[in-house]
């Protein structure tokens, strides 16, 4: 097949025809993509990306009863995995009865870099730092002015050679980005400083600096929040599922310690945290790839990938669980107000600040982590999953209400598979 050129310039119908003519298994593309287009607002969605044919639907759910720092919230969650919203709601209700989630936002700093090649002497660079910084700050004054009015802007500069690479330097810039996630602001500032940076070396008759690239870093260990819950061990009874609350708490802590020490378990454990985190990040129109990339590198900060959450049981019987997680999220800018459902999420959350959204999102992560580990150390996760799995299979077979209720009874204690449900419905 020939390479197609100018695909993006084709109309939507022409793009569909190209796929239909060249990829025989593509099905009825026109019918399906048309079906999922929005009657009134399609232009909004088309604008978010390129070569848009349709919309990809995911469930938009809500989890009530999140008591976070004394305020009650209903959390919007976008997720395709069954049980996540149910587990979050159950955990939120449980913790609301035991003081709720308490959070601390440690800081909300973000960083970006200009990487450059420079064959100069670091002692000479030191002498120029003040005037270089002041040149760079004034070169982006027009860009930073409105962020400064919102108490954001450039915080500091730092110049470091990259030890493994001869003559490669990193100019690190720290930013505060108020209520925005700040990626566009940071990248605009950095790109605008490229020329003034190399210009400065030229002006001062220093060896020439060759700029390699300018980009924010998605590793945000200083945009960090801790979320905690605690209760007396005996209050854990509703989750103990046949164990005593003490046995449950001990087993829970062991599972948490395993996830701290073992990387294979840590990855799955943290995935359970991101079930809640990503669902809120998506529902609020934030960048889940950035949030995930940062969190996983933070989980490896001491050289081993570890659980992001920890558990403690004191001698006097207090069970506590805490999650410390970097969360670069915003409540203005990007998709947060452009996507109609992201805008709705902000309203449901009572228009939080970015730091409040960090707290809210961390609570979703901790709630899902608590629910997942509680299931794992008691009944296992398949019981809850399978109920929803059965419902999905029945929907795919168009089962009638009567078939559904009979299937629910039949499969209550029987292994569920698509094949078995098909045979059951036939019978
Ligand atoms: C499934 O989506 C998430 C879990 O695997 C998380 C965990 O193992 O802690 C249940």
Short mmCIF file of C-alpha atoms and ligand atoms in Angstrom, two decimals:
data_model
loop_
_atom_site.label_atom_id
_atom_site.label_comp_id
_atom_site.label_asym_id
_atom_site.label_seq_id
_atom_site.Cartn_x
_atom_site.Cartn_y
_atom_site.Cartn_z
CA UNK A 1 0.00 0.00 0.00
CA UNK A 2 1.28 3.48 -0.84
CA UNK A 3 2.02 6.05 1.83
CA UNK A 4 -0.80 8.56 1.91
CA UNK A 5 0.24 12.20 1.86
CA UNK A 6 -1.88 15.13 3.01
CA UNK A 7 -4.25 12.87 5.00
CA UNK A 8 -4.98 15.67 7.48
CA UNK A 9 -6.16 17.92 4.63
CA UNK A 10 -8.86 15.43 3.59
CA UNK A 11 -12.44 16.04 4.72
CA UNK A 12 -13.82 13.72 7.40
CA UNK A 13 -15.79 11.81 4.74
CA UNK A 14 -12.66 11.43 2.58
CA UNK A 15 -10.67 10.13 5.58
CA UNK A 16 -13.40 7.57 6.25
CA UNK A 17 -13.46 6.54 2.57
CA UNK A 18 -9.65 6.13 2.57
CA UNK A 19 -9.79 3.77 5.57
CA UNK A 20 -12.83 1.93 4.23
CA UNK A 21 -11.18 1.39 0.83
CA UNK A 22 -7.81 0.29 2.16
CA UNK A 23 -8.58 -1.64 5.34
CA UNK A 24 -11.27 -4.20 4.54
CA UNK A 25 -11.81 -5.26 8.17
CA UNK A 26 -12.64 -1.71 9.29
CA UNK A 27 -16.41 -2.39 9.46
CA UNK A 28 -19.03 0.27 8.80
CA UNK A 29 -16.86 3.19 9.77
CA UNK A 30 -19.25 5.90 8.62
CA UNK A 31 -22.19 4.44 10.54
CA UNK A 32 -20.31 3.83 13.81
CA UNK A 33 -18.35 7.09 13.84
CA UNK A 34 -21.51 9.05 12.99
CA UNK A 35 -23.43 7.33 15.75
CA UNK A 36 -21.03 8.55 18.43
CA UNK A 37 -20.68 12.13 17.18
CA UNK A 38 -22.32 14.86 19.24
CA UNK A 39 -25.28 16.57 17.62
CA UNK A 40 -24.52 20.10 18.90
CA UNK A 41 -21.01 20.22 20.33
CA UNK A 42 -18.92 18.19 17.90
CA UNK A 43 -16.88 21.23 16.83
CA UNK A 44 -15.61 21.58 20.42
CA UNK A 45 -14.37 17.97 20.51
CA UNK A 46 -12.96 18.09 16.98
CA UNK A 47 -10.81 21.05 18.01
CA UNK A 48 -9.03 19.15 20.80
CA UNK A 49 -7.10 16.92 18.43
CA UNK A 50 -6.39 16.13 14.78
CA UNK A 51 -8.02 13.81 12.23
CA UNK A 52 -11.04 13.43 14.52
CA UNK A 53 -13.70 11.07 13.22
CA UNK A 54 -15.86 10.62 16.29
CA UNK A 55 -15.81 10.49 20.09
CA UNK A 56 -14.63 7.64 22.30
CA UNK A 57 -17.08 7.25 25.19
CA UNK A 58 -16.02 6.32 28.72
CA UNK A 59 -18.33 6.24 31.74
CA UNK A 60 -18.56 9.50 33.69
CA UNK A 61 -19.49 8.46 37.24
CA UNK A 62 -19.57 10.06 40.67
CA UNK A 63 -18.44 8.86 44.10
CA UNK A 64 -20.19 10.59 47.02
CA UNK A 65 -19.26 11.04 50.70
CA UNK A 66 -15.64 12.16 50.31
CA UNK A 67 -14.93 14.12 53.49
CA UNK A 68 -11.63 15.86 52.71
CA UNK A 69 -10.11 18.36 55.15
CA UNK A 70 -13.53 18.87 56.72
CA UNK A 71 -15.39 19.54 53.43
CA UNK A 72 -17.79 17.04 51.88
CA UNK A 73 -17.31 16.34 48.15
CA UNK A 74 -18.88 14.24 45.41
CA UNK A 75 -16.01 13.13 43.16
CA UNK A 76 -16.49 12.93 39.38
CA UNK A 77 -14.63 9.89 38.02
CA UNK A 78 -14.05 8.83 34.41
CA UNK A 79 -13.04 5.18 34.24
CA UNK A 80 -13.80 2.10 32.17
CA UNK A 81 -12.95 -0.45 34.88
CA UNK A 82 -15.86 -1.86 36.86
CA UNK A 83 -15.68 -1.69 40.68
CA UNK A 84 -13.45 1.39 40.90
CA UNK A 85 -16.24 3.92 41.51
CA UNK A 86 -18.07 1.48 43.81
CA UNK A 87 -14.89 0.82 45.84
CA UNK A 88 -14.13 4.56 46.07
CA UNK A 89 -17.67 5.32 47.26
CA UNK A 90 -17.59 2.57 49.87
CA UNK A 91 -14.17 3.61 51.20
CA UNK A 92 -15.17 7.30 51.21
CA UNK A 93 -18.33 6.55 53.22
CA UNK A 94 -16.34 4.43 55.68
CA UNK A 95 -13.67 7.10 56.22
CA UNK A 96 -16.26 9.90 56.41
CA UNK A 97 -17.45 8.15 59.57
CA UNK A 98 -13.90 8.16 60.94
CA UNK A 99 -12.73 11.74 60.46
CA UNK A 100 -12.33 11.74 56.69
CA UNK A 101 -9.21 12.31 54.58
CA UNK A 102 -6.65 14.83 55.89
CA UNK A 103 -4.25 16.30 53.38
CA UNK A 104 -1.12 18.46 53.34
CA UNK A 105 0.03 20.13 50.14
CA UNK A 106 3.80 20.37 50.65
CA UNK A 107 4.40 22.66 47.67
CA UNK A 108 3.22 23.20 44.10
CA UNK A 109 6.49 24.06 42.36
CA UNK A 110 7.08 22.94 38.78
CA UNK A 111 10.32 22.94 36.87
CA UNK A 112 11.59 23.21 33.33
CA UNK A 113 14.98 23.15 31.64
CA UNK A 114 17.00 24.66 28.87
CA UNK A 115 19.73 22.22 27.85
CA UNK A 116 22.78 23.77 26.21
CA UNK A 117 26.28 22.91 25.10
CA UNK A 118 28.94 25.24 26.49
CA UNK A 119 32.68 24.82 26.69
CA UNK A 120 33.14 27.39 29.42
CA UNK A 121 34.41 27.46 32.97
CA UNK A 122 31.84 27.04 35.75
CA UNK A 123 33.69 29.60 37.93
CA UNK A 124 33.25 32.22 35.23
CA UNK A 125 29.58 31.30 34.89
CA UNK A 126 29.13 31.81 38.65
CA UNK A 127 30.27 35.45 38.31
CA UNK A 128 27.62 36.06 35.65
CA UNK A 129 24.68 34.33 37.34
CA UNK A 130 23.00 37.47 38.74
CA UNK A 131 23.12 39.55 35.58
CA UNK A 132 22.25 36.53 33.39
CA UNK A 133 19.19 35.75 35.55
CA UNK A 134 18.06 39.35 35.48
CA UNK A 135 18.41 39.45 31.65
CA UNK A 136 16.41 36.24 31.36
CA UNK A 137 13.67 37.43 33.70
CA UNK A 138 13.21 40.68 31.80
CA UNK A 139 13.22 38.85 28.46
CA UNK A 140 9.97 37.07 29.46
CA UNK A 141 8.35 39.87 31.46
CA UNK A 142 5.45 40.10 29.00
CA UNK A 143 4.71 36.39 29.41
CA UNK A 144 5.09 36.23 33.20
CA UNK A 145 3.22 39.47 34.06
CA UNK A 146 -0.28 38.01 34.27
CA UNK A 147 0.96 34.89 36.10
CA UNK A 148 2.70 37.20 38.62
CA UNK A 149 -0.64 38.94 39.23
CA UNK A 150 -1.92 35.50 40.27
CA UNK A 151 1.07 35.03 42.61
CA UNK A 152 2.87 32.77 40.16
CA UNK A 153 5.82 33.23 37.84
CA UNK A 154 9.50 32.35 37.81
CA UNK A 155 10.82 31.46 41.25
CA UNK A 156 14.50 30.58 40.70
CA UNK A 157 17.26 29.55 38.31
CA UNK A 158 19.96 26.94 38.74
CA UNK A 159 22.83 26.06 36.37
CA UNK A 160 24.37 22.57 36.56
CA UNK A 161 26.66 20.62 34.25
CA UNK A 162 25.42 17.16 33.28
CA UNK A 163 28.23 15.00 34.70
CA UNK A 164 28.00 12.14 32.19
CA UNK A 165 28.03 14.40 29.12
CA UNK A 166 31.00 16.65 28.36
CA UNK A 167 30.08 20.36 28.14
CA UNK A 168 26.36 19.76 28.49
CA UNK A 169 24.61 22.16 30.87
CA UNK A 170 21.16 22.29 32.35
CA UNK A 171 19.53 25.59 33.19
CA UNK A 172 16.75 24.65 35.62
CA UNK A 173 13.95 27.13 36.15
CA UNK A 174 11.39 26.72 38.96
CA UNK A 175 7.89 28.07 38.42
CA UNK A 176 4.69 28.68 40.35
CA UNK A 177 1.73 28.41 38.02
CA UNK A 178 -1.16 29.46 40.31
CA UNK A 179 -4.29 27.43 39.47
CA UNK A 180 -3.10 26.21 36.09
CA UNK A 181 -1.16 23.01 35.48
CA UNK A 182 1.19 25.38 33.70
CA UNK A 183 2.69 23.26 30.90
CA UNK A 184 1.98 25.87 28.21
CA UNK A 185 3.14 28.75 30.39
CA UNK A 186 6.39 26.97 31.33
CA UNK A 187 7.20 25.87 27.78
CA UNK A 188 6.42 29.33 26.40
CA UNK A 189 8.74 30.96 28.96
CA UNK A 190 11.53 28.45 28.35
CA UNK A 191 11.36 28.74 24.58
CA UNK A 192 11.34 32.53 24.82
CA UNK A 193 14.50 32.41 26.96
CA UNK A 194 16.52 30.34 24.47
CA UNK A 195 17.75 33.29 22.42
CA UNK A 196 18.38 35.63 25.35
CA UNK A 197 20.44 32.85 26.97
CA UNK A 198 22.74 32.31 24.00
CA UNK A 199 22.68 36.08 23.34
CA UNK A 200 24.01 36.75 26.83
CA UNK A 201 27.13 34.62 26.25
CA UNK A 202 27.75 36.39 22.95
CA UNK A 203 27.26 39.87 24.49
CA UNK A 204 29.73 39.06 27.27
CA UNK A 205 32.35 37.61 24.88
CA UNK A 206 32.10 34.25 26.60
CA UNK A 207 32.40 30.94 24.71
CA UNK A 208 29.26 30.43 22.63
CA UNK A 209 26.37 28.47 24.12
CA UNK A 210 24.50 26.21 21.74
CA UNK A 211 20.94 25.60 22.81
CA UNK A 212 19.84 21.99 22.46
CA UNK A 213 16.26 22.09 23.74
CA UNK A 214 13.87 23.75 26.15
CA UNK A 215 11.07 21.83 27.88
CA UNK A 216 9.27 21.47 31.19
CA UNK A 217 10.00 18.41 33.30
CA UNK A 218 7.04 16.17 34.07
CA UNK A 219 8.91 14.94 37.13
CA UNK A 220 7.36 17.16 39.82
CA UNK A 221 8.61 15.98 43.24
CA UNK A 222 7.99 19.49 44.59
CA UNK A 223 4.36 19.52 43.51
CA UNK A 224 3.51 17.09 46.27
CA UNK A 225 0.57 16.20 48.49
CA UNK A 226 0.14 13.78 51.40
CA UNK A 227 -3.28 12.31 52.20
CA UNK A 228 -3.97 10.39 55.41
CA UNK A 229 -6.74 8.47 57.13
CA UNK A 230 -6.76 6.82 60.55
CA UNK A 231 -9.09 5.03 62.95
CA UNK A 232 -8.99 2.61 65.86
CA UNK A 233 -8.23 -0.95 64.71
CA UNK A 234 -11.56 -2.25 66.04
CA UNK A 235 -13.41 0.25 63.82
CA UNK A 236 -12.16 -1.65 60.75
CA UNK A 237 -14.76 -4.40 61.41
CA UNK A 238 -16.92 -3.57 58.32
CA UNK A 239 -13.94 -4.43 56.09
CA UNK A 240 -12.71 -7.47 58.06
CA UNK A 241 -14.90 -10.00 56.17
CA UNK A 242 -14.74 -12.87 58.65
CA UNK A 243 -11.39 -11.92 60.20
CA UNK A 244 -11.17 -10.08 63.50
CA UNK A 245 -10.40 -6.38 62.96
CA UNK A 246 -6.96 -7.02 64.53
CA UNK A 247 -6.20 -9.87 62.11
CA UNK A 248 -7.45 -7.76 59.23
CA UNK A 249 -5.29 -4.79 60.23
CA UNK A 250 -2.15 -6.95 60.60
CA UNK A 251 -2.69 -8.65 57.26
CA UNK A 252 -3.42 -5.28 55.63
CA UNK A 253 -0.17 -3.84 57.00
CA UNK A 254 1.80 -6.87 55.77
CA UNK A 255 0.33 -6.42 52.28
CA UNK A 256 1.36 -2.74 52.41
CA UNK A 257 4.89 -3.66 53.54
CA UNK A 258 5.20 -6.24 50.74
CA UNK A 259 4.29 -3.48 48.26
CA UNK A 260 6.94 -1.23 49.79
CA UNK A 261 9.72 -3.83 49.46
CA UNK A 262 8.79 -5.74 46.30
CA UNK A 263 8.74 -4.00 42.94
CA UNK A 264 6.38 -6.44 41.21
CA UNK A 265 3.79 -5.93 43.91
CA UNK A 266 4.51 -2.19 44.15
CA UNK A 267 3.59 -1.63 40.50
CA UNK A 268 0.20 -3.32 40.89
CA UNK A 269 -0.37 -1.62 44.25
CA UNK A 270 0.32 1.79 42.70
CA UNK A 271 -1.90 0.89 39.73
CA UNK A 272 -4.72 0.55 42.27
CA UNK A 273 -3.91 4.05 43.54
CA UNK A 274 -3.97 5.43 39.98
CA UNK A 275 -7.37 3.80 39.40
CA UNK A 276 -8.76 6.57 41.61
CA UNK A 277 -6.24 9.28 40.73
CA UNK A 278 -6.53 8.93 36.94
CA UNK A 279 -10.32 8.78 37.10
CA UNK A 280 -10.44 12.23 38.76
CA UNK A 281 -7.60 13.57 36.61
CA UNK A 282 -9.53 12.55 33.47
CA UNK A 283 -12.88 13.84 34.75
CA UNK A 284 -11.31 17.26 35.40
CA UNK A 285 -9.63 17.45 31.96
CA UNK A 286 -6.11 17.15 33.36
CA UNK A 287 -3.11 15.36 31.84
CA UNK A 288 -3.08 11.79 33.17
CA UNK A 289 0.13 10.90 31.28
CA UNK A 290 2.00 13.67 33.08
CA UNK A 291 0.53 12.68 36.45
CA UNK A 292 1.39 8.99 35.94
CA UNK A 293 4.92 9.64 34.62
CA UNK A 294 5.70 11.82 37.61
CA UNK A 295 4.19 9.44 40.16
CA UNK A 296 6.06 6.40 38.89
CA UNK A 297 9.40 8.20 38.88
CA UNK A 298 8.66 9.50 42.39
CA UNK A 299 7.94 5.90 43.44
CA UNK A 300 11.53 5.05 42.36
CA UNK A 301 13.22 8.04 43.97
CA UNK A 302 15.52 5.98 46.23
CA UNK A 303 16.59 3.69 43.38
CA UNK A 304 13.90 1.03 43.87
CA UNK A 305 10.31 1.27 42.66
CA UNK A 306 8.13 1.19 45.81
CA UNK A 307 4.53 1.60 46.96
CA UNK A 308 3.44 5.23 47.13
CA UNK A 309 1.35 4.56 50.24
CA UNK A 310 2.30 3.26 53.70
CA UNK A 311 0.41 1.80 56.63
CA UNK A 312 1.10 2.02 60.33
CA UNK A 313 -0.46 0.45 63.43
CA UNK A 314 0.51 1.98 66.76
CA UNK A 315 0.92 0.03 70.02
CA UNK A 316 -2.29 1.59 71.30
CA UNK A 317 -4.24 0.24 68.31
CA UNK A 318 -4.49 3.15 65.86
CA UNK A 319 -4.48 2.11 62.20
CA UNK A 320 -3.31 4.75 59.73
CA UNK A 321 -2.78 4.86 56.01
CA UNK A 322 -1.01 7.61 54.07
CA UNK A 323 -0.25 8.39 50.45
CA UNK A 324 2.38 10.88 49.30
CA UNK A 325 2.10 11.60 45.60
CA UNK A 326 3.20 14.28 43.13
CA UNK A 327 0.14 15.73 41.39
CA UNK A 328 0.63 18.47 38.80
CA UNK A 329 -3.01 19.34 38.13
CA UNK A 330 -4.80 22.56 37.29
CA UNK A 331 -8.29 23.99 37.57
CA UNK A 332 -7.91 26.65 34.87
CA UNK A 333 -6.36 26.45 31.40
CA UNK A 334 -5.95 23.44 29.13
CA UNK A 335 -9.08 21.32 28.75
CA UNK A 336 -10.25 22.06 32.29
CA UNK A 337 -12.86 24.62 31.18
CA UNK A 338 -13.07 23.84 27.45
CA UNK A 339 -14.35 20.28 27.79
CA UNK A 340 -18.01 20.63 28.85
CA UNK A 341 -17.79 17.65 31.23
CA UNK A 342 -14.46 18.78 32.72
CA UNK A 343 -16.09 22.17 33.37
CA UNK A 344 -19.02 20.35 34.99
CA UNK A 345 -16.59 18.38 37.18
CA UNK A 346 -15.08 21.62 38.44
CA UNK A 347 -18.57 22.83 39.34
CA UNK A 348 -19.43 19.55 41.10
CA UNK A 349 -16.18 20.01 43.05
CA UNK A 350 -17.27 23.60 43.87
CA UNK A 351 -14.57 25.19 41.69
CA UNK A 352 -11.50 24.14 43.68
CA UNK A 353 -8.08 25.77 43.51
CA UNK A 354 -5.29 23.67 42.00
CA UNK A 355 -4.02 22.82 45.49
CA UNK A 356 -7.51 21.75 46.58
CA UNK A 357 -7.71 19.56 43.49
CA UNK A 358 -4.38 17.97 44.49
CA UNK A 359 -5.96 17.10 47.86
CA UNK A 360 -9.17 15.79 46.29
CA UNK A 361 -7.31 13.66 43.75
CA UNK A 362 -5.00 12.17 46.37
CA UNK A 363 -8.06 11.19 48.44
CA UNK A 364 -9.47 9.29 45.43
CA UNK A 365 -6.12 7.47 45.14
CA UNK A 366 -6.03 6.56 48.82
CA UNK A 367 -9.69 5.46 48.85
CA UNK A 368 -9.15 3.06 45.94
CA UNK A 369 -5.88 1.81 47.43
CA UNK A 370 -7.62 1.07 50.74
CA UNK A 371 -10.51 -0.71 49.00
CA UNK A 372 -8.21 -2.80 46.79
CA UNK A 373 -5.85 -3.95 49.56
CA UNK A 374 -8.79 -4.63 51.90
CA UNK A 375 -10.31 -6.92 49.25
CA UNK A 376 -6.99 -8.60 48.46
CA UNK A 377 -6.35 -9.59 52.09
CA UNK A 378 -9.92 -10.88 52.59
CA UNK A 379 -12.26 -12.05 49.82
CA UNK A 380 -10.00 -11.28 46.83
CA UNK A 381 -11.02 -8.83 44.12
CA UNK A 382 -12.74 -11.19 41.70
CA UNK A 383 -15.99 -11.42 43.66
CA UNK A 384 -16.84 -7.74 43.17
CA UNK A 385 -15.35 -7.63 39.67
CA UNK A 386 -17.25 -10.66 38.48
CA UNK A 387 -20.66 -9.23 39.41
CA UNK A 388 -20.06 -6.29 37.11
CA UNK A 389 -18.35 -8.52 34.55
CA UNK A 390 -21.52 -10.63 34.42
CA UNK A 391 -23.61 -7.52 33.95
CA UNK A 392 -21.36 -6.41 31.03
CA UNK A 393 -21.62 -9.83 29.37
CA UNK A 394 -25.42 -9.86 29.80
CA UNK A 395 -25.61 -6.40 28.23
CA UNK A 396 -23.51 -7.56 25.28
CA UNK A 397 -26.03 -10.43 24.75
CA UNK A 398 -29.00 -8.06 25.06
CA UNK A 399 -30.39 -10.12 27.98
CA UNK A 400 -33.94 -9.35 29.10
CA UNK A 401 -34.60 -8.27 32.73
CA UNK A 402 -35.84 -11.80 33.50
CA UNK A 403 -32.75 -13.44 31.98
CA UNK A 404 -30.61 -11.03 33.98
CA UNK A 405 -32.13 -11.84 37.33
CA UNK A 406 -31.99 -15.61 36.64
CA UNK A 407 -28.35 -15.31 35.54
CA UNK A 408 -27.45 -13.33 38.67
CA UNK A 409 -28.85 -16.13 40.84
CA UNK A 410 -27.25 -18.90 38.78
CA UNK A 411 -23.79 -17.27 38.65
CA UNK A 412 -23.72 -16.14 42.31
CA UNK A 413 -21.46 -19.09 43.15
CA UNK A 414 -20.32 -20.21 39.71
CA UNK A 415 -17.32 -19.10 37.66
CA UNK A 416 -18.33 -16.55 35.05
CA UNK A 417 -17.11 -16.57 31.46
CA UNK A 418 -18.60 -15.28 28.22
CA UNK A 419 -18.97 -18.84 26.95
CA UNK A 420 -20.77 -19.99 30.12
CA UNK A 421 -23.17 -17.04 30.03
CA UNK A 422 -23.89 -17.72 26.35
CA UNK A 423 -24.70 -21.38 27.12
CA UNK A 424 -26.84 -20.38 30.12
CA UNK A 425 -28.89 -17.94 27.99
CA UNK A 426 -29.37 -20.59 25.28
CA UNK A 427 -30.68 -23.06 27.87
C1 LIG B 1 -7.06 -3.54 39.81
O1 LIG B 1 -7.45 -2.58 38.87
C2 LIG B 1 -6.26 -2.88 40.91
C3 LIG B 1 -5.64 -3.84 41.92
O2 LIG B 1 -4.87 -4.84 41.25
C4 LIG B 1 -4.79 -3.02 42.84
C5 LIG B 1 -3.99 -3.82 43.84
O3 LIG B 1 -3.62 -4.96 43.53
O4 LIG B 1 -3.69 -3.25 44.91
C6 LIG B 1 -6.72 -4.59 42.68
#
